[in-house]
Amino acid sequence: MERADPGAPTVSEEQSPAQSNRAKQADAPVLDLAGLTHYFGDVRAVDSVSLQVFGGEVLCLLGPSGCGKTTILRLAAGLEVLQAGRVSIDGRTVAGEGVAVPPEERGIGLVFQDYALFPHLTVGENVAFGLRGLGASERADRIDEALAAVGLGGFESRYPHMLSGGQQQRVALARALAAGPSVVLLDEPFSGLDVRLRDKVRDQTLHALKESGAATLMVTHDAEEAMFMGDRIAVMRDGRILQTGTPDELYCRPANIFVAELFGEVNRLDAVVSDGQVETPFGPVAASGLDDGVAVEVLIRPEALRLSRAPGTPVARIIASRMLGRTSLVHMSISDDAGRDLHLHARVPGRFLPEEGEKLSIALDSSQAFVFPQKSIK
Ligand code: ATP
């Protein structure tokens, strides 16, 4: 058997990297970012960010362009010099407290938006890039395993230009996973892909990441993608984390208007709190924790409005109906108590296309209505 170089990353002979990742304690974070703050000149790109990612978990950093997502990823990777805070991987400080471990010694796999494959190297050689120091036969096994994990077995001798965008993305993922990293960092990994290909590649990527057992931090600005990929999502704005939770928590219990709107269109109504609730055309909605007299916005998801041809109040007049595939979108108008005309959207599963001018009764699922003070973060 060939011997590994003395300086090479050590890999247990009994356990595959994926097994060793999965054996890690579930209650100790694998990637621990504590109190990161980062300036570019006067711009505070990252502001007091703390995040923990556990083994086998995918955490998505979600937010609009320029909110600091990539900077956090680069600080975790060691591609940006840490200014304040601490980065730990597997319980070891890799940046902060006078320590600065270089990227290649942090036990991380990186996938960038542009994949960054070496055009003059074959697929196998690209994947082998992260495996320097392993013996030839173990390296060949790892390349086979990594390519099989992303569904590209048999592609070793092709060159990147002979692959589709989706295949190139999967080679980049295989390269990142081949050395069995504790942490995988992905920066908008699907943004270069054709929409039709994207769903499939996302699915394959999620499976490969879960199989690897690594702690994954992925940057995206696409809320649906974050919900698809993330066990948890951290929503960012202006360098800060506004809310962290499971997709279900963020969708069903958003912390503010900004988070609620990030996960899909909402209907907005103005109201004032009275006796711990607000009056809406659909009846009272609880406004827990808000004082009487506070001006609020009531946010109602389009799927929270139920339309029916059975008699009832209030009555909505249909403006237009559109089939959108899995759901139908109904534009309608209702009058509120003050006689103002409100334009609302309802989203109904399947095909439901009432005629323009038709009048339907409308009811609200109040679990999908959120009440926020008008000064809530928007
Ligand atoms: P995007 O989704 O567009 O990539 P992002 O959320 O990843 O955005 P960052 O790339 O982290 O945001 O940038 C955060 C802020 O820091 C932005 O205001 C950006 O202009 C600024 N910034 C990022 N990198 C640098 C740099 N090298 N020099 C100066 N300013 C920078």
Tab-separated table of C-alpha atoms and ligand atoms in Angstrom:
chain	number	residue	atom	x	y	z
A	1	MET	CA	0.000	0.000	0.000
A	2	GLU	CA	1.272	3.486	-0.818
A	3	ARG	CA	1.851	5.792	2.096
A	4	ALA	CA	0.191	9.172	2.284
A	5	ASP	CA	2.381	12.277	2.447
A	6	PRO	CA	3.135	13.211	6.047
A	7	GLY	CA	1.369	16.570	5.691
A	8	ALA	CA	-1.724	15.172	4.032
A	9	PRO	CA	-5.131	15.304	5.729
A	10	THR	CA	-5.491	12.128	7.785
A	11	VAL	CA	-8.435	9.864	7.045
A	12	SER	CA	-9.453	6.955	9.245
A	13	GLU	CA	-8.956	3.615	7.486
A	14	GLU	CA	-11.937	2.001	9.252
A	15	GLN	CA	-14.463	4.691	8.433
A	16	SER	CA	-15.301	6.431	5.186
A	17	PRO	CA	-15.406	10.251	5.467
A	18	ALA	CA	-19.193	10.120	5.288
A	19	GLN	CA	-19.351	7.567	8.140
A	20	SER	CA	-17.011	9.651	10.224
A	21	ASN	CA	-19.117	12.773	9.561
A	22	ARG	CA	-22.275	10.939	10.557
A	23	ALA	CA	-20.646	9.671	13.764
A	24	LYS	CA	-20.107	13.216	14.980
A	25	GLN	CA	-22.112	14.315	17.976
A	26	ALA	CA	-25.409	15.699	16.822
A	27	ASP	CA	-25.535	18.244	19.634
A	28	ALA	CA	-22.166	19.923	18.976
A	29	PRO	CA	-22.012	22.321	16.028
A	30	VAL	CA	-19.529	21.367	13.320
A	31	LEU	CA	-19.348	24.932	11.977
A	32	ASP	CA	-19.614	27.602	14.650
A	33	LEU	CA	-19.547	31.269	13.630
A	34	ALA	CA	-19.518	33.550	16.666
A	35	GLY	CA	-19.933	37.324	16.603
A	36	LEU	CA	-18.678	37.977	13.072
A	37	THR	CA	-18.480	41.642	12.099
A	38	HIS	CA	-16.780	42.727	8.889
A	39	TYR	CA	-16.177	46.088	7.252
A	40	PHE	CA	-15.159	46.965	3.693
A	41	GLY	CA	-13.990	50.564	4.222
A	42	ASP	CA	-16.974	52.283	5.836
A	43	VAL	CA	-19.443	49.590	4.734
A	44	ARG	CA	-20.423	47.233	7.526
A	45	ALA	CA	-21.020	44.156	5.348
A	46	VAL	CA	-21.528	41.740	8.278
A	47	ASP	CA	-22.869	42.871	11.622
A	48	SER	CA	-22.610	40.672	14.749
A	49	VAL	CA	-23.526	37.412	13.012
A	50	SER	CA	-23.546	34.162	14.980
A	51	LEU	CA	-24.565	30.879	13.373
A	52	GLN	CA	-24.131	27.211	14.133
A	53	VAL	CA	-24.359	24.404	11.583
A	54	PHE	CA	-24.593	20.805	12.732
A	55	GLY	CA	-23.324	17.597	11.111
A	56	GLY	CA	-25.636	16.393	8.328
A	57	GLU	CA	-27.495	19.699	8.334
A	58	VAL	CA	-28.014	22.106	5.433
A	59	LEU	CA	-28.345	25.721	6.595
A	60	CYS	CA	-29.258	28.282	3.929
A	61	LEU	CA	-28.265	31.926	4.224
A	62	LEU	CA	-31.046	33.799	2.454
A	63	GLY	CA	-31.298	37.497	1.692
A	64	PRO	CA	-31.234	40.143	-1.019
A	65	SER	CA	-28.177	41.110	-3.020
A	66	GLY	CA	-25.515	42.881	-0.972
A	67	CYS	CA	-26.793	41.803	2.471
A	68	GLY	CA	-23.493	40.085	3.370
A	69	LYS	CA	-24.124	36.415	2.603
A	70	THR	CA	-21.017	35.795	0.505
A	71	THR	CA	-18.829	37.657	2.970
A	72	ILE	CA	-19.940	35.278	5.754
A	73	LEU	CA	-19.134	32.298	3.539
A	74	ARG	CA	-15.716	33.727	2.685
A	75	LEU	CA	-14.965	34.390	6.355
A	76	ALA	CA	-15.909	30.788	7.199
A	77	ALA	CA	-13.672	29.537	4.373
A	78	GLY	CA	-10.737	31.756	5.300
A	79	LEU	CA	-10.827	33.591	1.944
A	80	GLU	CA	-11.408	36.865	3.799
A	81	VAL	CA	-9.276	37.913	6.775
A	82	LEU	CA	-11.395	37.863	9.927
A	83	GLN	CA	-11.729	41.265	11.618
A	84	ALA	CA	-13.917	40.390	14.603
A	85	GLY	CA	-15.443	37.217	16.024
A	86	ARG	CA	-14.450	33.566	15.827
A	87	VAL	CA	-14.818	30.695	13.351
A	88	SER	CA	-14.618	27.132	14.714
A	89	ILE	CA	-14.786	23.865	12.831
A	90	ASP	CA	-15.212	20.582	14.714
A	91	GLY	CA	-14.574	22.410	17.971
A	92	ARG	CA	-11.247	23.896	16.805
A	93	THR	CA	-10.829	27.649	16.357
A	94	VAL	CA	-9.702	28.222	12.759
A	95	ALA	CA	-9.990	32.022	12.784
A	96	GLY	CA	-10.003	34.544	15.627
A	97	GLU	CA	-8.251	34.724	18.975
A	98	GLY	CA	-4.927	35.163	17.172
A	99	VAL	CA	-5.447	32.094	14.983
A	100	ALA	CA	-5.762	32.096	11.170
A	101	VAL	CA	-5.768	28.588	9.668
A	102	PRO	CA	-5.444	28.731	5.844
A	103	PRO	CA	-8.459	27.602	3.791
A	104	GLU	CA	-6.881	24.340	2.620
A	105	GLU	CA	-6.309	23.228	6.205
A	106	ARG	CA	-9.835	23.896	7.465
A	107	GLY	CA	-11.465	20.641	6.284
A	108	ILE	CA	-13.963	22.443	4.052
A	109	GLY	CA	-15.293	21.818	0.558
A	110	LEU	CA	-16.202	24.845	-1.543
A	111	VAL	CA	-18.571	25.206	-4.482
A	112	PHE	CA	-18.826	28.573	-6.190
A	113	GLN	CA	-21.403	30.051	-8.517
A	114	ASP	CA	-19.137	29.603	-11.556
A	115	TYR	CA	-17.994	26.091	-10.439
A	116	ALA	CA	-14.322	27.116	-10.938
A	117	LEU	CA	-13.335	23.846	-12.672
A	118	PHE	CA	-9.881	23.665	-14.238
A	119	PRO	CA	-10.572	23.575	-17.999
A	120	HIS	CA	-7.309	21.795	-18.869
A	121	LEU	CA	-7.902	18.972	-16.379
A	122	THR	CA	-10.248	16.035	-16.857
A	123	VAL	CA	-13.213	15.470	-14.584
A	124	GLY	CA	-11.222	12.870	-12.648
A	125	GLU	CA	-8.234	15.217	-12.293
A	126	ASN	CA	-10.503	18.046	-11.173
A	127	VAL	CA	-12.011	15.847	-8.473
A	128	ALA	CA	-8.536	14.578	-7.525
A	129	PHE	CA	-7.413	18.136	-6.863
A	130	GLY	CA	-8.648	18.020	-3.295
A	131	LEU	CA	-7.089	14.610	-2.692
A	132	ARG	CA	-3.400	15.381	-2.864
A	133	GLY	CA	-1.491	13.254	-0.401
A	134	LEU	CA	-3.625	10.137	-0.756
A	135	GLY	CA	-2.192	6.999	-2.352
A	136	ALA	CA	-3.082	6.299	-5.987
A	137	SER	CA	-5.530	3.490	-5.340
A	138	GLU	CA	-7.323	5.262	-2.502
A	139	ARG	CA	-7.462	8.410	-4.620
A	140	ALA	CA	-8.998	6.466	-7.505
A	141	ASP	CA	-11.588	4.969	-5.121
A	142	ARG	CA	-12.465	8.393	-3.759
A	143	ILE	CA	-12.867	9.827	-7.258
A	144	ASP	CA	-15.174	6.942	-8.180
A	145	GLU	CA	-17.201	7.356	-4.985
A	146	ALA	CA	-17.483	11.125	-5.327
A	147	LEU	CA	-18.563	10.959	-8.970
A	148	ALA	CA	-21.021	8.147	-8.243
A	149	ALA	CA	-22.500	10.216	-5.382
A	150	VAL	CA	-23.387	12.982	-7.835
A	151	GLY	CA	-24.568	10.591	-10.565
A	152	LEU	CA	-21.529	11.043	-12.834
A	153	GLY	CA	-19.881	7.622	-12.667
A	154	GLY	CA	-17.926	6.992	-15.891
A	155	PHE	CA	-17.280	10.682	-16.639
A	156	GLU	CA	-13.671	10.680	-15.321
A	157	SER	CA	-11.893	11.232	-18.609
A	158	ARG	CA	-14.122	13.935	-20.042
A	159	TYR	CA	-13.063	17.587	-19.980
A	160	PRO	CA	-15.282	20.326	-18.499
A	161	HIS	CA	-16.145	21.754	-21.941
A	162	MET	CA	-17.645	18.351	-22.838
A	163	LEU	CA	-20.210	18.660	-20.012
A	164	SER	CA	-23.518	20.478	-19.607
A	165	GLY	CA	-23.823	23.234	-17.005
A	166	GLY	CA	-25.599	20.851	-14.636
A	167	GLN	CA	-22.895	18.230	-15.042
A	168	GLN	CA	-20.167	20.827	-14.412
A	169	GLN	CA	-21.974	21.882	-11.256
A	170	ARG	CA	-22.037	18.263	-10.091
A	171	VAL	CA	-18.305	17.840	-10.812
A	172	ALA	CA	-17.675	20.906	-8.638
A	173	LEU	CA	-19.767	19.289	-5.909
A	174	ALA	CA	-17.919	15.977	-6.292
A	175	ARG	CA	-14.597	17.824	-5.969
A	176	ALA	CA	-15.842	19.560	-2.828
A	177	LEU	CA	-17.049	16.297	-1.279
A	178	ALA	CA	-14.213	13.982	-2.357
A	179	ALA	CA	-11.946	14.612	0.609
A	180	GLY	CA	-14.810	14.051	3.055
A	181	PRO	CA	-14.879	17.601	4.438
A	182	SER	CA	-16.582	18.338	7.760
A	183	VAL	CA	-18.030	21.507	6.261
A	184	VAL	CA	-19.315	22.277	2.761
A	185	LEU	CA	-19.775	25.897	1.695
A	186	LEU	CA	-21.888	26.603	-1.391
A	187	ASP	CA	-22.295	30.061	-2.933
A	188	GLU	CA	-25.362	30.329	-5.194
A	189	PRO	CA	-24.478	26.927	-6.697
A	190	PHE	CA	-27.495	26.680	-9.008
A	191	SER	CA	-27.761	30.226	-10.313
A	192	GLY	CA	-25.962	29.471	-13.573
A	193	LEU	CA	-28.335	26.648	-14.467
A	194	ASP	CA	-31.261	26.599	-16.826
A	195	VAL	CA	-34.539	26.685	-14.855
A	196	ARG	CA	-35.644	23.247	-16.063
A	197	LEU	CA	-32.339	21.675	-15.064
A	198	ARG	CA	-32.195	23.435	-11.732
A	199	ASP	CA	-34.776	21.325	-9.886
A	200	LYS	CA	-33.044	18.107	-10.835
A	201	VAL	CA	-29.556	19.321	-9.916
A	202	ARG	CA	-30.834	20.721	-6.607
A	203	ASP	CA	-32.347	17.359	-5.815
A	204	GLN	CA	-29.140	15.471	-6.639
A	205	THR	CA	-27.080	17.979	-4.658
A	206	LEU	CA	-29.283	17.646	-1.591
A	207	HIS	CA	-29.001	13.853	-1.717
A	208	ALA	CA	-25.211	13.974	-2.086
A	209	LEU	CA	-24.852	16.477	0.771
A	210	LYS	CA	-27.068	14.414	3.063
A	211	GLU	CA	-25.148	11.254	2.152
A	212	SER	CA	-21.840	12.995	2.984
A	213	GLY	CA	-23.004	13.905	6.493
A	214	ALA	CA	-21.154	17.239	6.218
A	215	ALA	CA	-22.386	20.471	7.815
A	216	THR	CA	-23.458	22.614	4.846
A	217	LEU	CA	-23.781	26.383	4.660
A	218	MET	CA	-25.346	27.504	1.390
A	219	VAL	CA	-25.883	31.049	0.136
A	220	THR	CA	-28.928	31.857	-1.966
A	221	HIS	CA	-31.205	34.813	-2.708
A	222	ASP	CA	-34.044	32.514	-3.797
A	223	ALA	CA	-36.532	31.769	-0.992
A	224	GLU	CA	-38.002	28.737	-2.712
A	225	GLU	CA	-34.517	27.295	-3.202
A	226	ALA	CA	-33.712	27.909	0.469
A	227	MET	CA	-36.900	26.087	1.454
A	228	PHE	CA	-36.058	23.197	-0.859
A	229	MET	CA	-32.461	22.806	0.297
A	230	GLY	CA	-32.413	23.996	3.891
A	231	ASP	CA	-33.119	22.077	7.071
A	232	ARG	CA	-32.929	25.579	8.498
A	233	ILE	CA	-32.749	29.023	6.934
A	234	ALA	CA	-31.118	32.170	8.297
A	235	VAL	CA	-32.705	35.283	6.781
A	236	MET	CA	-30.328	38.242	6.416
A	237	ARG	CA	-30.709	41.918	5.709
A	238	ASP	CA	-28.118	44.708	5.896
A	239	GLY	CA	-25.444	42.435	7.351
A	240	ARG	CA	-27.640	41.105	10.168
A	241	ILE	CA	-29.571	37.910	10.713
A	242	LEU	CA	-33.249	38.719	11.182
A	243	GLN	CA	-34.584	35.234	11.863
A	244	THR	CA	-33.329	31.647	11.843
A	245	GLY	CA	-35.613	28.634	11.731
A	246	THR	CA	-36.962	25.728	9.741
A	247	PRO	CA	-38.708	26.596	6.465
A	248	ASP	CA	-41.995	25.834	8.198
A	249	GLU	CA	-41.230	28.192	11.096
A	250	LEU	CA	-40.218	31.031	8.814
A	251	TYR	CA	-43.207	30.615	6.520
A	252	CYS	CA	-45.796	30.135	9.247
A	253	ARG	CA	-44.314	32.346	12.001
A	254	PRO	CA	-42.334	35.145	10.322
A	255	ALA	CA	-40.714	37.604	12.749
A	256	ASN	CA	-41.464	40.715	10.704
A	257	ILE	CA	-42.914	42.014	7.435
A	258	PHE	CA	-39.623	41.578	5.577
A	259	VAL	CA	-39.415	37.850	6.386
A	260	ALA	CA	-43.115	37.295	5.650
A	261	GLU	CA	-42.814	38.888	2.202
A	262	LEU	CA	-39.555	37.133	1.355
A	263	PHE	CA	-41.360	33.795	1.275
A	264	GLY	CA	-44.073	34.820	-1.129
A	265	GLU	CA	-46.587	37.456	-2.059
A	266	VAL	CA	-48.936	38.653	0.685
A	267	ASN	CA	-52.111	40.723	0.769
A	268	ARG	CA	-51.684	43.764	3.043
A	269	LEU	CA	-54.410	45.502	5.019
A	270	ASP	CA	-54.075	48.470	7.407
A	271	ALA	CA	-55.774	48.218	10.799
A	272	VAL	CA	-55.592	49.430	14.405
A	273	VAL	CA	-55.387	47.147	17.454
A	274	SER	CA	-58.385	47.134	19.761
A	275	ASP	CA	-58.884	44.696	22.656
A	276	GLY	CA	-55.898	42.595	21.546
A	277	GLN	CA	-57.239	42.061	18.049
A	278	VAL	CA	-57.828	43.787	14.730
A	279	GLU	CA	-60.978	43.909	12.676
A	280	THR	CA	-60.684	42.739	9.086
A	281	PRO	CA	-63.370	42.194	6.436
A	282	PHE	CA	-63.076	38.499	7.351
A	283	GLY	CA	-63.677	38.988	11.057
A	284	PRO	CA	-61.308	39.617	13.968
A	285	VAL	CA	-57.669	38.476	13.878
A	286	ALA	CA	-55.610	38.157	17.084
A	287	ALA	CA	-52.917	40.815	17.601
A	288	SER	CA	-51.206	39.245	20.581
A	289	GLY	CA	-48.580	41.298	22.336
A	290	LEU	CA	-49.631	44.586	20.702
A	291	ASP	CA	-51.146	47.496	22.640
A	292	ASP	CA	-54.508	48.990	21.852
A	293	GLY	CA	-54.329	51.863	19.395
A	294	VAL	CA	-51.192	50.572	17.617
A	295	ALA	CA	-51.367	50.995	13.837
A	296	VAL	CA	-50.632	47.646	12.206
A	297	GLU	CA	-50.422	45.879	8.895
A	298	VAL	CA	-52.275	42.600	8.509
A	299	LEU	CA	-50.467	40.293	6.097
A	300	ILE	CA	-52.551	37.553	4.542
A	301	ARG	CA	-51.066	34.849	2.351
A	302	PRO	CA	-53.043	34.298	-0.870
A	303	GLU	CA	-53.598	30.649	0.043
A	304	ALA	CA	-55.234	31.720	3.332
A	305	LEU	CA	-58.283	33.038	1.456
A	306	ARG	CA	-60.944	30.410	0.764
A	307	LEU	CA	-63.439	31.141	-1.984
A	308	SER	CA	-66.816	29.459	-2.178
A	309	ARG	CA	-69.988	29.609	-4.285
A	310	ALA	CA	-71.997	28.836	-1.129
A	311	PRO	CA	-73.752	31.883	0.373
A	312	GLY	CA	-71.742	33.794	2.992
A	313	THR	CA	-69.977	37.054	3.790
A	314	PRO	CA	-67.945	38.920	2.872
A	315	VAL	CA	-68.547	38.741	-0.834
A	316	ALA	CA	-65.721	39.179	-3.329
A	317	ARG	CA	-66.182	40.324	-6.925
A	318	ILE	CA	-63.886	38.464	-9.291
A	319	ILE	CA	-61.617	40.669	-11.414
A	320	ALA	CA	-59.621	37.921	-13.166
A	321	SER	CA	-58.691	34.253	-12.756
A	322	ARG	CA	-55.476	32.648	-13.979
A	323	MET	CA	-54.393	29.031	-14.152
A	324	LEU	CA	-50.769	28.898	-12.964
A	325	GLY	CA	-50.232	25.133	-13.145
A	326	ARG	CA	-50.538	23.571	-9.717
A	327	THR	CA	-52.602	26.500	-8.425
A	328	SER	CA	-55.073	29.054	-9.718
A	329	LEU	CA	-54.655	32.740	-8.894
A	330	VAL	CA	-57.854	34.715	-8.431
A	331	HIS	CA	-57.815	38.546	-8.425
A	332	MET	CA	-60.780	39.982	-6.592
A	333	SER	CA	-62.113	43.068	-4.965
A	334	ILE	CA	-63.988	43.442	-1.675
A	335	SER	CA	-65.181	46.446	0.312
A	336	ASP	CA	-63.896	46.995	3.826
A	337	ASP	CA	-65.937	48.460	6.715
A	338	ALA	CA	-65.014	52.006	5.649
A	339	GLY	CA	-66.352	51.317	2.138
A	340	ARG	CA	-62.838	51.245	0.625
A	341	ASP	CA	-62.236	48.908	-2.270
A	342	LEU	CA	-59.529	46.304	-1.533
A	343	HIS	CA	-57.788	44.360	-4.263
A	344	LEU	CA	-56.807	40.896	-2.989
A	345	HIS	CA	-55.237	37.770	-4.429
A	346	ALA	CA	-56.354	34.244	-3.535
A	347	ARG	CA	-54.366	31.170	-4.504
A	348	VAL	CA	-56.411	28.006	-4.814
A	349	PRO	CA	-54.997	24.488	-5.368
A	350	GLY	CA	-55.653	22.957	-8.793
A	351	ARG	CA	-57.990	24.449	-11.390
A	352	PHE	CA	-60.436	26.997	-10.008
A	353	LEU	CA	-61.335	29.718	-12.477
A	354	PRO	CA	-64.401	31.774	-11.511
A	355	GLU	CA	-65.715	34.128	-14.204
A	356	GLU	CA	-64.908	37.829	-14.262
A	357	GLY	CA	-67.698	39.666	-12.393
A	358	GLU	CA	-68.804	36.522	-10.515
A	359	LYS	CA	-69.499	37.013	-6.802
A	360	LEU	CA	-68.131	34.472	-4.318
A	361	SER	CA	-68.104	34.288	-0.558
A	362	ILE	CA	-64.685	34.454	1.026
A	363	ALA	CA	-63.274	33.125	4.314
A	364	LEU	CA	-59.890	33.481	6.010
A	365	ASP	CA	-57.641	30.811	7.510
A	366	SER	CA	-56.364	33.076	10.291
A	367	SER	CA	-53.327	30.837	10.945
A	368	GLN	CA	-51.888	32.341	7.768
A	369	ALA	CA	-52.624	35.959	8.677
A	370	PHE	CA	-49.881	37.903	10.476
A	371	VAL	CA	-50.239	41.176	12.339
A	372	PHE	CA	-47.202	43.475	12.596
A	373	PRO	CA	-46.802	47.052	13.796
A	374	GLN	CA	-46.420	49.386	10.828
A	375	LYS	CA	-42.878	50.103	12.010
A	376	SER	CA	-41.954	46.382	11.760
A	377	ILE	CA	-38.880	45.707	9.568
A	378	LYS	CA	-40.030	45.838	5.945
B	1	ATP	P1	-24.927	38.960	-3.625
B	1	ATP	O1	-26.137	38.091	-3.392
B	1	ATP	O2	-25.174	40.068	-4.596
B	1	ATP	O3	-23.681	38.182	-3.902
B	1	ATP	P2	-24.250	39.179	-0.814
B	1	ATP	O4	-25.424	39.149	0.092
B	1	ATP	O5	-23.483	37.934	-0.966
B	1	ATP	O6	-24.680	39.748	-2.220
B	1	ATP	P3	-21.726	40.420	-0.138
B	1	ATP	O7	-21.093	40.026	-1.429
B	1	ATP	O8	-21.314	39.697	1.082
B	1	ATP	O9	-23.323	40.360	-0.257
B	1	ATP	O10	-21.490	41.978	0.058
B	1	ATP	C1	-21.909	42.666	1.227
B	1	ATP	C2	-21.527	44.148	1.108
B	1	ATP	O11	-20.119	44.276	1.110
B	1	ATP	C3	-22.016	44.813	-0.176
B	1	ATP	O12	-22.340	46.153	0.144
B	1	ATP	C4	-20.801	44.759	-1.072
B	1	ATP	O13	-20.834	45.810	-2.009
B	1	ATP	C5	-19.661	44.904	-0.087
B	1	ATP	N1	-18.452	44.181	-0.519
B	1	ATP	C6	-18.345	42.861	-0.712
B	1	ATP	N2	-17.070	42.537	-1.070
B	1	ATP	C7	-16.385	43.692	-1.114
B	1	ATP	C8	-15.018	44.024	-1.413
B	1	ATP	N3	-14.124	43.085	-1.720
B	1	ATP	N4	-14.682	45.321	-1.356
B	1	ATP	C9	-15.554	46.284	-1.023
B	1	ATP	N5	-16.844	46.033	-0.709
B	1	ATP	C10	-17.266	44.757	-0.769
